Short mmCIF file of C-alpha atoms in Angstrom, two decimals:
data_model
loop_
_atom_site.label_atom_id
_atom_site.label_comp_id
_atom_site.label_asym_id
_atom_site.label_seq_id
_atom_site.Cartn_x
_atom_site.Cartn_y
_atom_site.Cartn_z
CA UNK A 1 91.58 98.08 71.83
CA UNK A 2 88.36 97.97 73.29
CA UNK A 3 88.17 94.25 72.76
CA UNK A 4 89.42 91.37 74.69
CA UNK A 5 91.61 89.03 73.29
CA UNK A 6 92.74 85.39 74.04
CA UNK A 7 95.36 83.60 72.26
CA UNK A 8 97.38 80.50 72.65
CA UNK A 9 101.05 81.51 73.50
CA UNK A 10 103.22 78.20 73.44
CA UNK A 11 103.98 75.83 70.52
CA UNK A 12 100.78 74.00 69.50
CA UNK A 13 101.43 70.65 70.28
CA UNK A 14 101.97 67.21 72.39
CA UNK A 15 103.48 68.52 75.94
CA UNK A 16 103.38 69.10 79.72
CA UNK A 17 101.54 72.52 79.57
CA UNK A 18 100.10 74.82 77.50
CA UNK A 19 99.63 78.59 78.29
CA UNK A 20 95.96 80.24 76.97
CA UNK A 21 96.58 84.05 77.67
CA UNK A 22 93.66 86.35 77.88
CA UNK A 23 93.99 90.42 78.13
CA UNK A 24 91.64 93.41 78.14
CA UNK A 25 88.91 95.09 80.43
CA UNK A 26 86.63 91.66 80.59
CA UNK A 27 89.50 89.35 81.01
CA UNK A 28 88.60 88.28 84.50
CA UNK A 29 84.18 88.19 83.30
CA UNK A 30 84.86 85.93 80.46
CA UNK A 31 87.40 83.56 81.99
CA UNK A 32 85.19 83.24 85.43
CA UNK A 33 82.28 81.82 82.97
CA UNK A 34 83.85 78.70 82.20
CA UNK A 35 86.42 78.42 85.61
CA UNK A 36 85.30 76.52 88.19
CA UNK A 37 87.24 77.29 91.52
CA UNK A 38 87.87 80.79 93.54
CA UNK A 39 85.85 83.75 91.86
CA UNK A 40 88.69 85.41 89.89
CA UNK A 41 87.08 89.15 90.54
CA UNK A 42 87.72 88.86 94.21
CA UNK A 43 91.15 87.14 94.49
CA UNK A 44 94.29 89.66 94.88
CA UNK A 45 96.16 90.11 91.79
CA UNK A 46 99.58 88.20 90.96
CA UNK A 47 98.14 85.55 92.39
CA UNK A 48 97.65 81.76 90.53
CA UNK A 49 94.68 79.50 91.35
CA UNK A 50 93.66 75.87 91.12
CA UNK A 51 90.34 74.50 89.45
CA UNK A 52 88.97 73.38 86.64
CA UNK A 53 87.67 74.52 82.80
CA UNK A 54 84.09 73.69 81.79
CA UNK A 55 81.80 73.63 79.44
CA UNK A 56 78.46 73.87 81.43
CA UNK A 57 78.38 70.43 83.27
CA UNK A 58 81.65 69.07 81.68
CA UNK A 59 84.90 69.28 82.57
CA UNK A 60 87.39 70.34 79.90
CA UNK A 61 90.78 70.23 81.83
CA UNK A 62 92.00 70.36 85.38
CA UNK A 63 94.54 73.80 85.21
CA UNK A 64 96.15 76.53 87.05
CA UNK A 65 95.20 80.30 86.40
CA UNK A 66 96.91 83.22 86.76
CA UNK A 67 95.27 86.36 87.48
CA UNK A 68 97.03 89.81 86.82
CA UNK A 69 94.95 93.02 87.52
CA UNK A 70 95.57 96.21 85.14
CA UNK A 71 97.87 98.04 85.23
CA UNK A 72 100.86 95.98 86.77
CA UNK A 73 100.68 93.88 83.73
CA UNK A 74 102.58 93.41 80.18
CA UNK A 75 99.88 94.76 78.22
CA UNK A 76 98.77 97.37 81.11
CA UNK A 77 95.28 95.00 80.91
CA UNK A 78 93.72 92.76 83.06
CA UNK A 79 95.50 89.89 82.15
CA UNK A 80 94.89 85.85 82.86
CA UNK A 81 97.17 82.62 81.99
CA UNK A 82 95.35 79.47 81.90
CA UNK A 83 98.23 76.42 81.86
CA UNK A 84 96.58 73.80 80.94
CA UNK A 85 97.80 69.98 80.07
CA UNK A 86 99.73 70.25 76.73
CA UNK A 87 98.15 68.44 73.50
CA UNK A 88 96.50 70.41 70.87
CA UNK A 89 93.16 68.99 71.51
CA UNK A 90 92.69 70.27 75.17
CA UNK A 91 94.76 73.68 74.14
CA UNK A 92 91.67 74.28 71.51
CA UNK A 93 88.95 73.43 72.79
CA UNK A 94 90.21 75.96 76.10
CA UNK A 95 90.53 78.53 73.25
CA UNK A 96 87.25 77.93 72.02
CA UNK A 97 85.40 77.96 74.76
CA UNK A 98 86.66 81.38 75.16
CA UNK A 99 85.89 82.60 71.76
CA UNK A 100 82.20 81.47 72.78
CA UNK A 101 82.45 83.64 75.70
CA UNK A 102 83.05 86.42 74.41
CA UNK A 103 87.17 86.82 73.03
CA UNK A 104 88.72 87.91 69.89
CA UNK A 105 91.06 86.14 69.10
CA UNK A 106 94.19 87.89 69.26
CA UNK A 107 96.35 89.06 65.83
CA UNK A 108 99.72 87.99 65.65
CA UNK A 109 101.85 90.50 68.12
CA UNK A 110 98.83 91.80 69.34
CA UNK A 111 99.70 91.58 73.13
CA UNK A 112 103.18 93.59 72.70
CA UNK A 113 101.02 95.63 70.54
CA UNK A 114 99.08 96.61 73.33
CA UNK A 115 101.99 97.04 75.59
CA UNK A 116 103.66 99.82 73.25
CA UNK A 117 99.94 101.20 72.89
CA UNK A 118 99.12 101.65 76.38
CA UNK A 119 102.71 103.46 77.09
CA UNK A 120 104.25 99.75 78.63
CA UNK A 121 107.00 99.63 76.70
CA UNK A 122 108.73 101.81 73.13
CA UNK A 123 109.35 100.35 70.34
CA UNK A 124 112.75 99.43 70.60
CA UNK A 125 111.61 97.45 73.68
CA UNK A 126 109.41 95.83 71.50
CA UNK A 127 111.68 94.83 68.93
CA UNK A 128 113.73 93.72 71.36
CA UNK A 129 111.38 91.19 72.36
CA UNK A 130 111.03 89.82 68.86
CA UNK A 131 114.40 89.59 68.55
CA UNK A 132 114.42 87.68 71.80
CA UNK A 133 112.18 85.25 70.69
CA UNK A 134 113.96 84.70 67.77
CA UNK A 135 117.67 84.62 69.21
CA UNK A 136 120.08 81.74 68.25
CA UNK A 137 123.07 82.59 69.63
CA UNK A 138 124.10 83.90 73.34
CA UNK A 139 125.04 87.05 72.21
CA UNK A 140 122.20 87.69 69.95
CA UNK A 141 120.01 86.86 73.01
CA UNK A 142 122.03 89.51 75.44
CA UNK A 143 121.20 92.32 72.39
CA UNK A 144 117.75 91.70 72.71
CA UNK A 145 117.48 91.39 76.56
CA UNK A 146 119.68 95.24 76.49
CA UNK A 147 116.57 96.42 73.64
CA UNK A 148 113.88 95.24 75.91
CA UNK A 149 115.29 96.42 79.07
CA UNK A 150 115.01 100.13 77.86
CA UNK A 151 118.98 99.85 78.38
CA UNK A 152 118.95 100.92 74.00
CA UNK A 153 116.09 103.36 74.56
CA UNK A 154 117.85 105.50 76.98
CA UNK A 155 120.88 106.70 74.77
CA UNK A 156 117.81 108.13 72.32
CA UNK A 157 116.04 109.50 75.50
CA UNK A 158 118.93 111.62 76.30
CA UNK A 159 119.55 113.06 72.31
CA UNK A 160 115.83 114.25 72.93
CA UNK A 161 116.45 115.89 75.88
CA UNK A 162 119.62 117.74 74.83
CA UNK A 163 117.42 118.72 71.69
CA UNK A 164 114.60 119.72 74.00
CA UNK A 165 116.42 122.26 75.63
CA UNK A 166 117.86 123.96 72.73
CA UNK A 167 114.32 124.38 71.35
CA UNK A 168 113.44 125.43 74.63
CA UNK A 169 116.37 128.08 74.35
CA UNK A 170 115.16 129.19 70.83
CA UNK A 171 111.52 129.86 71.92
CA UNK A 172 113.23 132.27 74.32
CA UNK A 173 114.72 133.84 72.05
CA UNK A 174 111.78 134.18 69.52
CA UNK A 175 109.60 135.74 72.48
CA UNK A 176 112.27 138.39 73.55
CA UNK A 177 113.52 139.66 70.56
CA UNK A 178 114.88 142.23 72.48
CA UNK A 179 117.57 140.67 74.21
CA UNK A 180 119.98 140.70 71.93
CA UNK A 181 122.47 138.69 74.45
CA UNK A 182 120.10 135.74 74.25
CA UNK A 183 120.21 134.89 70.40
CA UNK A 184 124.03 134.97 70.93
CA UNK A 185 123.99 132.59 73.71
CA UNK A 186 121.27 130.34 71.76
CA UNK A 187 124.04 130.00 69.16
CA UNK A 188 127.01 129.04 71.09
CA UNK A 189 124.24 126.40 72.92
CA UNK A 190 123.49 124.84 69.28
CA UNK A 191 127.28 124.84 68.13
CA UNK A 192 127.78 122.96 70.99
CA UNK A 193 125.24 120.62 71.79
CA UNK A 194 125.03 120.15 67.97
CA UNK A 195 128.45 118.91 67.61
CA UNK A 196 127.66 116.43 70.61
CA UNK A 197 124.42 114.96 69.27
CA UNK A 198 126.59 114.70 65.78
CA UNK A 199 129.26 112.86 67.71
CA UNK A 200 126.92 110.37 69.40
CA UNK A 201 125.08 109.35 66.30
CA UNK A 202 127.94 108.89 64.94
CA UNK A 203 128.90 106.55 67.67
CA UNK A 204 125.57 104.61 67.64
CA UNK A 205 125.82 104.16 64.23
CA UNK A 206 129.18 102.66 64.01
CA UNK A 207 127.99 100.18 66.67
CA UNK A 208 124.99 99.69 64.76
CA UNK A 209 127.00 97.51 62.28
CA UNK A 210 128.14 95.21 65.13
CA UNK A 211 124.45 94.85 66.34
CA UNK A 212 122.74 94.07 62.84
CA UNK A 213 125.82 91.59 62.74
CA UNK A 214 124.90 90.12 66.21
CA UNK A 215 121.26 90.17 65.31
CA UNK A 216 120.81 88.67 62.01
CA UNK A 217 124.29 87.05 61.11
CA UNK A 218 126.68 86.91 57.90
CA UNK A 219 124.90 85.26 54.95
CA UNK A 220 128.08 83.18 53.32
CA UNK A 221 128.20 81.61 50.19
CA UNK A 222 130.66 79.05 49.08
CA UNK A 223 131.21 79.13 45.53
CA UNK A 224 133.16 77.76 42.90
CA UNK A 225 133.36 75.51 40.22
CA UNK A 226 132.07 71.52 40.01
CA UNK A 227 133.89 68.84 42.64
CA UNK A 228 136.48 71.31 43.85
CA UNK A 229 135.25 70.46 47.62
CA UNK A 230 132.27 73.12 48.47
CA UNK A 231 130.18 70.94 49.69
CA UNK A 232 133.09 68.91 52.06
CA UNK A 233 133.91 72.27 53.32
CA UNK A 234 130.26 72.68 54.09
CA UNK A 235 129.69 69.55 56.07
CA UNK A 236 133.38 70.53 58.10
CA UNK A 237 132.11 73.76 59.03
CA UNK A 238 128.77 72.98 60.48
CA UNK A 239 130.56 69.59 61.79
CA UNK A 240 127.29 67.03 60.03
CA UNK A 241 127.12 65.72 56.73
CA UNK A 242 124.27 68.15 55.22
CA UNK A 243 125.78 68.09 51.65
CA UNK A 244 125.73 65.05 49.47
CA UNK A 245 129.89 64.79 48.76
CA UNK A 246 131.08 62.30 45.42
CA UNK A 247 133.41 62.46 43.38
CA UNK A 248 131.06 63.10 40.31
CA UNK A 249 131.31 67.13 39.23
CA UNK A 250 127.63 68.69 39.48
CA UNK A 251 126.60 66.53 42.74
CA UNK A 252 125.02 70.00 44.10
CA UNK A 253 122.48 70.62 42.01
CA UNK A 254 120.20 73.35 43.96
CA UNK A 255 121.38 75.08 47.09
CA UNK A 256 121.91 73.40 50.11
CA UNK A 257 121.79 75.52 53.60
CA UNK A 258 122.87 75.36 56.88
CA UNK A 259 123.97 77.35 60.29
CA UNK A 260 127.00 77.51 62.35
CA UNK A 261 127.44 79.57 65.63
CA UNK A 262 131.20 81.46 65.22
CA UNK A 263 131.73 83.41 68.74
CA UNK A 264 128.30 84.04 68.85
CA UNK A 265 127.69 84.97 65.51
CA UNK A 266 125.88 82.68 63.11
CA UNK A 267 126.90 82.03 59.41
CA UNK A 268 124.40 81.54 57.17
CA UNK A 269 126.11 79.00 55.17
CA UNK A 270 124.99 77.98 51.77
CA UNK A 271 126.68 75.75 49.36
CA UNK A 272 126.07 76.41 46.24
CA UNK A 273 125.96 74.39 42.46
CA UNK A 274 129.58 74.77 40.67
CA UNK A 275 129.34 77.66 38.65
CA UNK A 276 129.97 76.23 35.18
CA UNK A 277 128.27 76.05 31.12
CA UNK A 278 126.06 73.40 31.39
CA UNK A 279 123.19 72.18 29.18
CA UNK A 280 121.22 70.31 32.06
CA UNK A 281 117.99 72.26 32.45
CA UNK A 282 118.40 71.73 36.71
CA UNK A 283 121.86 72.41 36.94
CA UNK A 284 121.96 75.39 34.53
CA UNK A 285 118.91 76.84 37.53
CA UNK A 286 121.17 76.37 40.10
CA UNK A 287 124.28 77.74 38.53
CA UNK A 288 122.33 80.68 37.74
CA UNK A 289 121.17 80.98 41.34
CA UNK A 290 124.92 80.13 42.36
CA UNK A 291 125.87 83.89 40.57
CA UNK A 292 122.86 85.77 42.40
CA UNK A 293 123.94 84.69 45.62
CA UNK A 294 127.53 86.06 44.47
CA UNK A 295 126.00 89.51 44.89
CA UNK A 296 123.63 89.04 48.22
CA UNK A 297 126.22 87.38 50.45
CA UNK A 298 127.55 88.95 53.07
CA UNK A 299 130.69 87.21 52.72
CA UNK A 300 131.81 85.02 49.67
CA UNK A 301 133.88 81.80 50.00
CA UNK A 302 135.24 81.35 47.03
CA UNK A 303 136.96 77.90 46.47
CA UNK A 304 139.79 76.58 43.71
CA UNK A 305 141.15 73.07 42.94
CA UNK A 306 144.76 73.09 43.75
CA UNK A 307 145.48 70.09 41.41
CA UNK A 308 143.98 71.97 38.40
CA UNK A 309 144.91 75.12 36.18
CA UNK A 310 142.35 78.26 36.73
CA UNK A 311 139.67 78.30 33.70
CA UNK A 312 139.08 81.98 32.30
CA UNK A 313 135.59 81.63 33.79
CA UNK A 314 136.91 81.27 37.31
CA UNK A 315 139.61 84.04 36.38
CA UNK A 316 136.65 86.40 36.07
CA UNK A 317 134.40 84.84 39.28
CA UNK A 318 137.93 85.64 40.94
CA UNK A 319 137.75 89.41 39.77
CA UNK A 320 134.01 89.86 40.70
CA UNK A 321 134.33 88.26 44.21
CA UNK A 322 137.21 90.61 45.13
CA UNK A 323 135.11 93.71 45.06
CA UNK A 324 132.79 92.45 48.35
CA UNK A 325 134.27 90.86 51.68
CA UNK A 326 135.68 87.45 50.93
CA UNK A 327 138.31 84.73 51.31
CA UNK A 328 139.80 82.44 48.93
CA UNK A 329 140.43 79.14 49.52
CA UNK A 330 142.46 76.74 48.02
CA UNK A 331 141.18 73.44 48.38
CA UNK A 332 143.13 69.85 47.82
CA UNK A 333 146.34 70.36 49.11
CA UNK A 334 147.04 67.03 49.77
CA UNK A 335 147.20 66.37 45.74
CA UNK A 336 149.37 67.79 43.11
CA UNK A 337 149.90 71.56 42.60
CA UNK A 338 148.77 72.48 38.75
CA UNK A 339 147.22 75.71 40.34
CA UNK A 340 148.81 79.05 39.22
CA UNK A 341 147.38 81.99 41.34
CA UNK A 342 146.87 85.45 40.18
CA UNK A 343 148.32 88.26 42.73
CA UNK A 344 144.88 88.43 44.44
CA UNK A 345 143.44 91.36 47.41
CA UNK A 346 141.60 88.54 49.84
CA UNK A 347 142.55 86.17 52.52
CA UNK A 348 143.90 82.73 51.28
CA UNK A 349 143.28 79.63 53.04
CA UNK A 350 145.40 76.41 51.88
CA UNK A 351 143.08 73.77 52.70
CA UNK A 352 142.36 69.77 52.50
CA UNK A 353 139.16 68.94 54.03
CA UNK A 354 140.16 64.77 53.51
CA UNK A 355 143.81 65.44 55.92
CA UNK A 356 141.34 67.81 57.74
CA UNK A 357 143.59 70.82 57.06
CA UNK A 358 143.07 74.39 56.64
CA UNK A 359 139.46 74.34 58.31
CA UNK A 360 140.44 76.47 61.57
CA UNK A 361 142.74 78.71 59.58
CA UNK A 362 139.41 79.68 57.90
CA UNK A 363 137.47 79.97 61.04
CA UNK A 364 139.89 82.14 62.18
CA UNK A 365 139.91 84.20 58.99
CA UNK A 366 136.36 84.90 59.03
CA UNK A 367 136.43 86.02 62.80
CA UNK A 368 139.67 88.31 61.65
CA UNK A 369 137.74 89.91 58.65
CA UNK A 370 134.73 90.75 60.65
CA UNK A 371 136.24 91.67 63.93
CA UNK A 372 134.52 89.16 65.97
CA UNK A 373 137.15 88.75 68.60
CA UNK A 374 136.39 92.75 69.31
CA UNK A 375 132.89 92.66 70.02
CA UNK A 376 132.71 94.06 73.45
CA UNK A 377 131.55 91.42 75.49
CA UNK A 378 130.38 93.67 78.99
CA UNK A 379 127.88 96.53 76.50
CA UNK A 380 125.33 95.22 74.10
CA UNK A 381 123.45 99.09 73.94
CA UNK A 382 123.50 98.33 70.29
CA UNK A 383 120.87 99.47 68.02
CA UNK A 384 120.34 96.92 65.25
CA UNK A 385 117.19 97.32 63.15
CA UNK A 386 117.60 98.66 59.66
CA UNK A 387 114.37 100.92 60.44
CA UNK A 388 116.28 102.48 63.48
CA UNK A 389 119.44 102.85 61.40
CA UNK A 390 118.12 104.57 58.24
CA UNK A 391 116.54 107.11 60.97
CA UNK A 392 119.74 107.87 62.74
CA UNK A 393 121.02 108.69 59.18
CA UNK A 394 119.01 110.97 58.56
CA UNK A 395 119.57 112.65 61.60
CA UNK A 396 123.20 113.41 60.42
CA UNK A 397 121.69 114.85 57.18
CA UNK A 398 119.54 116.95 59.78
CA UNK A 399 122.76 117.71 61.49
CA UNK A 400 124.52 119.08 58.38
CA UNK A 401 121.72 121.15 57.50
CA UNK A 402 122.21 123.02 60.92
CA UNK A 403 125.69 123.61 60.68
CA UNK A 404 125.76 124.99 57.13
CA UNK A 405 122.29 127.16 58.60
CA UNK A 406 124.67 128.53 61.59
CA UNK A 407 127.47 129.48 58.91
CA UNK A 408 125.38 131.37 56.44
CA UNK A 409 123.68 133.23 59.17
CA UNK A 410 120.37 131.93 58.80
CA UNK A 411 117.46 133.26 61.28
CA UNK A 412 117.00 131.24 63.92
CA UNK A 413 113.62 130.25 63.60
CA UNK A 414 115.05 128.76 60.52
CA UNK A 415 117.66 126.31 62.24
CA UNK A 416 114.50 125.52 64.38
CA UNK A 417 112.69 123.51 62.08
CA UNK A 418 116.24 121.21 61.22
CA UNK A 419 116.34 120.83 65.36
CA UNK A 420 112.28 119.60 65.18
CA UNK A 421 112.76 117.21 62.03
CA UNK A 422 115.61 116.06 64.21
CA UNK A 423 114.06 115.39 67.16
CA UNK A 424 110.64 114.13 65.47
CA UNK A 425 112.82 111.04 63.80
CA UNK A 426 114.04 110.17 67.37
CA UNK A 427 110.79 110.03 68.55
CA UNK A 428 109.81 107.82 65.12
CA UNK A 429 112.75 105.22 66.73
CA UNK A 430 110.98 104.85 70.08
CA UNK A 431 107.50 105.42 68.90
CA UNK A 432 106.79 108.52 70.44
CA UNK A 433 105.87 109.81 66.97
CA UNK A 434 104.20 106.78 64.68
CA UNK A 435 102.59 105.64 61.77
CA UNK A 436 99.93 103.06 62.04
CA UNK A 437 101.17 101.58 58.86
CA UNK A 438 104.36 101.28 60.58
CA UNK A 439 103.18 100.01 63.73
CA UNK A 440 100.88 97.48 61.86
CA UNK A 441 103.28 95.82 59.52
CA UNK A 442 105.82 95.57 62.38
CA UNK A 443 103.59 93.59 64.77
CA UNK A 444 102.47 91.68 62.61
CA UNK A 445 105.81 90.00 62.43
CA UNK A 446 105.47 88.85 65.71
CA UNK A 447 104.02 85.18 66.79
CA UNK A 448 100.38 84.77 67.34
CA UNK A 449 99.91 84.59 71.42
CA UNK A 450 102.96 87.44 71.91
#
């Protein structure tokens, strides 16, 4: 981290500014080399300036610069913003000029990168300002702004702690052997701070469901066979026309996607070809890719014809969508009934998306099967990364090992090492304890300028 880096942090592009950020130990050297205005070394920090970019003799752009002096800064860096008029041309030739001066250019995430580095914020902090980036919804934006707030962090802070002092209590115990009294009282401590930590793990992780569900959404698929209505039940849920909707059976021919925010959880909707035997070479791909997304979705729509009988092949679809969340819905209600149901385990919509019936019943079905309508609306301290979750399960298998140690009488020393892997994979959730692998791959999922 010994170099500086510059990077341009909004949208490349035709607009009223764009923001050049530049962090590390020569920040304020480089910048002052092609700034004409107040010497940036001797101005007070937090402070923003007017002048003008150049290249030698010419003037690049007329912009304001912000100066921020280490270590009151995001990256704990000298830090400086150039805004500059938007339009890619002015935006790059800024950049470049800086490259010439002496920058890196900046990896993708390398600025939060620097921030967990230098001790600014943990990781979950700096997940949570992916995620914030990223956020579609209002709620998916308030989980974020609780991750990067340290609000998240905390509840693991305090798990260490309570571990902390039981180790502390064992090391005791290991130095005065003597004391007989103290290995008892170390014991009772484990039972019962043990059976705590259990208990809030436990807790997080059955929250943990709600915030992957806030974060990333319910992939949907509607399914079913050629012209029963997928795609006009599509188009009614995200309220546009995104499907192509005729009368002719095998209109969808690939799969068509779309979003739709349901109490601040987005569906990733996708309609998919009717599932059918079919000797066109495109169809046949998409029916094909119709049955995979059977068994990734989240949540399966599956749709019948009310004015026809049930083929055997949508007899067994019926079967295999049964054994995963999802709601059946009979479609064309408004025409004939020929449709003789099975006694089925699901939700059952009657619908007829041309009388424009049946569409909020199934809004209101999918916010009843996931328990929308109980997300707590006043605490998002959610955790909601899959890396964070598969560590807090192992915890619990850490947990168990302690318990069954304290029951076969194991020596102490022995629980010890559960209570260390313990608290080590707590410290791997808030980057106490990393990988660089880990820490690597995960910023470089961020944009290039954050």
């Amino acid at each position: 981290m010994e170099d500086t880096i510059a990077a341009i942090s909004t949208a490349l592009g035709v607009g009223a500014i764009s923001i050049i950020r530049v962090s590390g130990k020569e920040a304020i050297e480089i910048v002052n080399k092609i700034w004409s205005g107040k010497d940036l070394s001797t101005v007070p920090s937090h402070t923003i300036h007017y002048g003008f970019i150049k290249d030698g003799e010419e003037k690049i752009d007329e912009v304001l610069v912000s100066i921020m002096k280490a270590p009151k800064t995001f990256t704990k860096e000298d830090v400086i913003e150039i805004n500059s008029h938007g339009g890619i041309a002015t935006t790059n030739r800024v950049l470049e000029l800086l490259l010439t001066c002496g920058c890196r250019l900046a990896e993708p995430g390398e600025f939060t990168k620097r921030a967990f580095l230098n001790g600014r914020i943990d990781l979950i902090e700096a997940e949570g300002v992916m995620d914030l980036i990223s956020a579609k919804t209002e709620k998916s934006r308030t989980l974020a702004l609780s991750q990067m707030t340290g609000k998240v962090s905390s509840m693991i802070h305090d798990l260490r702690k309570r571990l902390v002092d039981i180790i502390s209590n064992i090391e005791v115990n290991i130095d005065y052997p003597e004391y007989e009294d103290i290995e008892v009282v170390t014991i009772e401590k484990i039972k019962e701070n043990i059976s705590y930590i259990e208990e809030e793990v436990k807790r997080i992780l059955s929250r943990s469901e709600t915030g992957a569900l806030i974060k990333d959404g319910i992939k949907t698929a509607i399914v079913g066979k050629p012209n029963v209505g997928k795609s006009s039940i599509l188009n009614k849920l995200l309220e546009e026309e995104k499907a192509i909707v005729t009368d002719i059976a095998g209109t969808t021919r690939d799969i068509v996607e779309g979003e739709v925010s349901l109490d601040g959880i987005l569906l990733h909707m996708i309609d998919t070809a009717g599932i059918r035997d079919t000797d066109d070479t495109v169809e046949s791909i998409g029916v094909k890719k119709s049955l995979e997304w059977i068994e990734k979705a989240e949540l399966v729509l599956y749709v019948l014809n009310n004015n026809e009988e049930m083929t055997e092949e949508e007899k067994a679809i019926l079967k295999k969508v049964q054994t995963k969340p999802s709601i059946l819905i009979i479609n064309k209600i408004d025409l004939d009934t020929h449709l003789e149901l099975p006694e089925v385990n699901m939700p059952i919509i009657y619908m007829s998306t041309v009388e424009n019936k049946g569409i909020e019943e199934l809004r209101q079905e999918i916010k009843n099967l996931f328990h929308l309508e109980e997300i707590e609306q006043d605490d998002y301290t959610y955790l909601s990364s899959a890396r964070s979750i598969s560590l807090l399960k192992q915890c619990l298998q850490g947990v168990d090992s302690i318990q069954l140690g304290i029951k076969q009488n194991l020596p102490i020393d022995m629980i010890e090492i559960d209570l260390k892997f313990i608290w080590n994979l707590l410290g791997e959730i808030i980057g106490e304890n990393y990988s660089e692998e880990l820490i690597n791959d995960m910023f470089s999922k961020f944009c290039l300028g954050k």
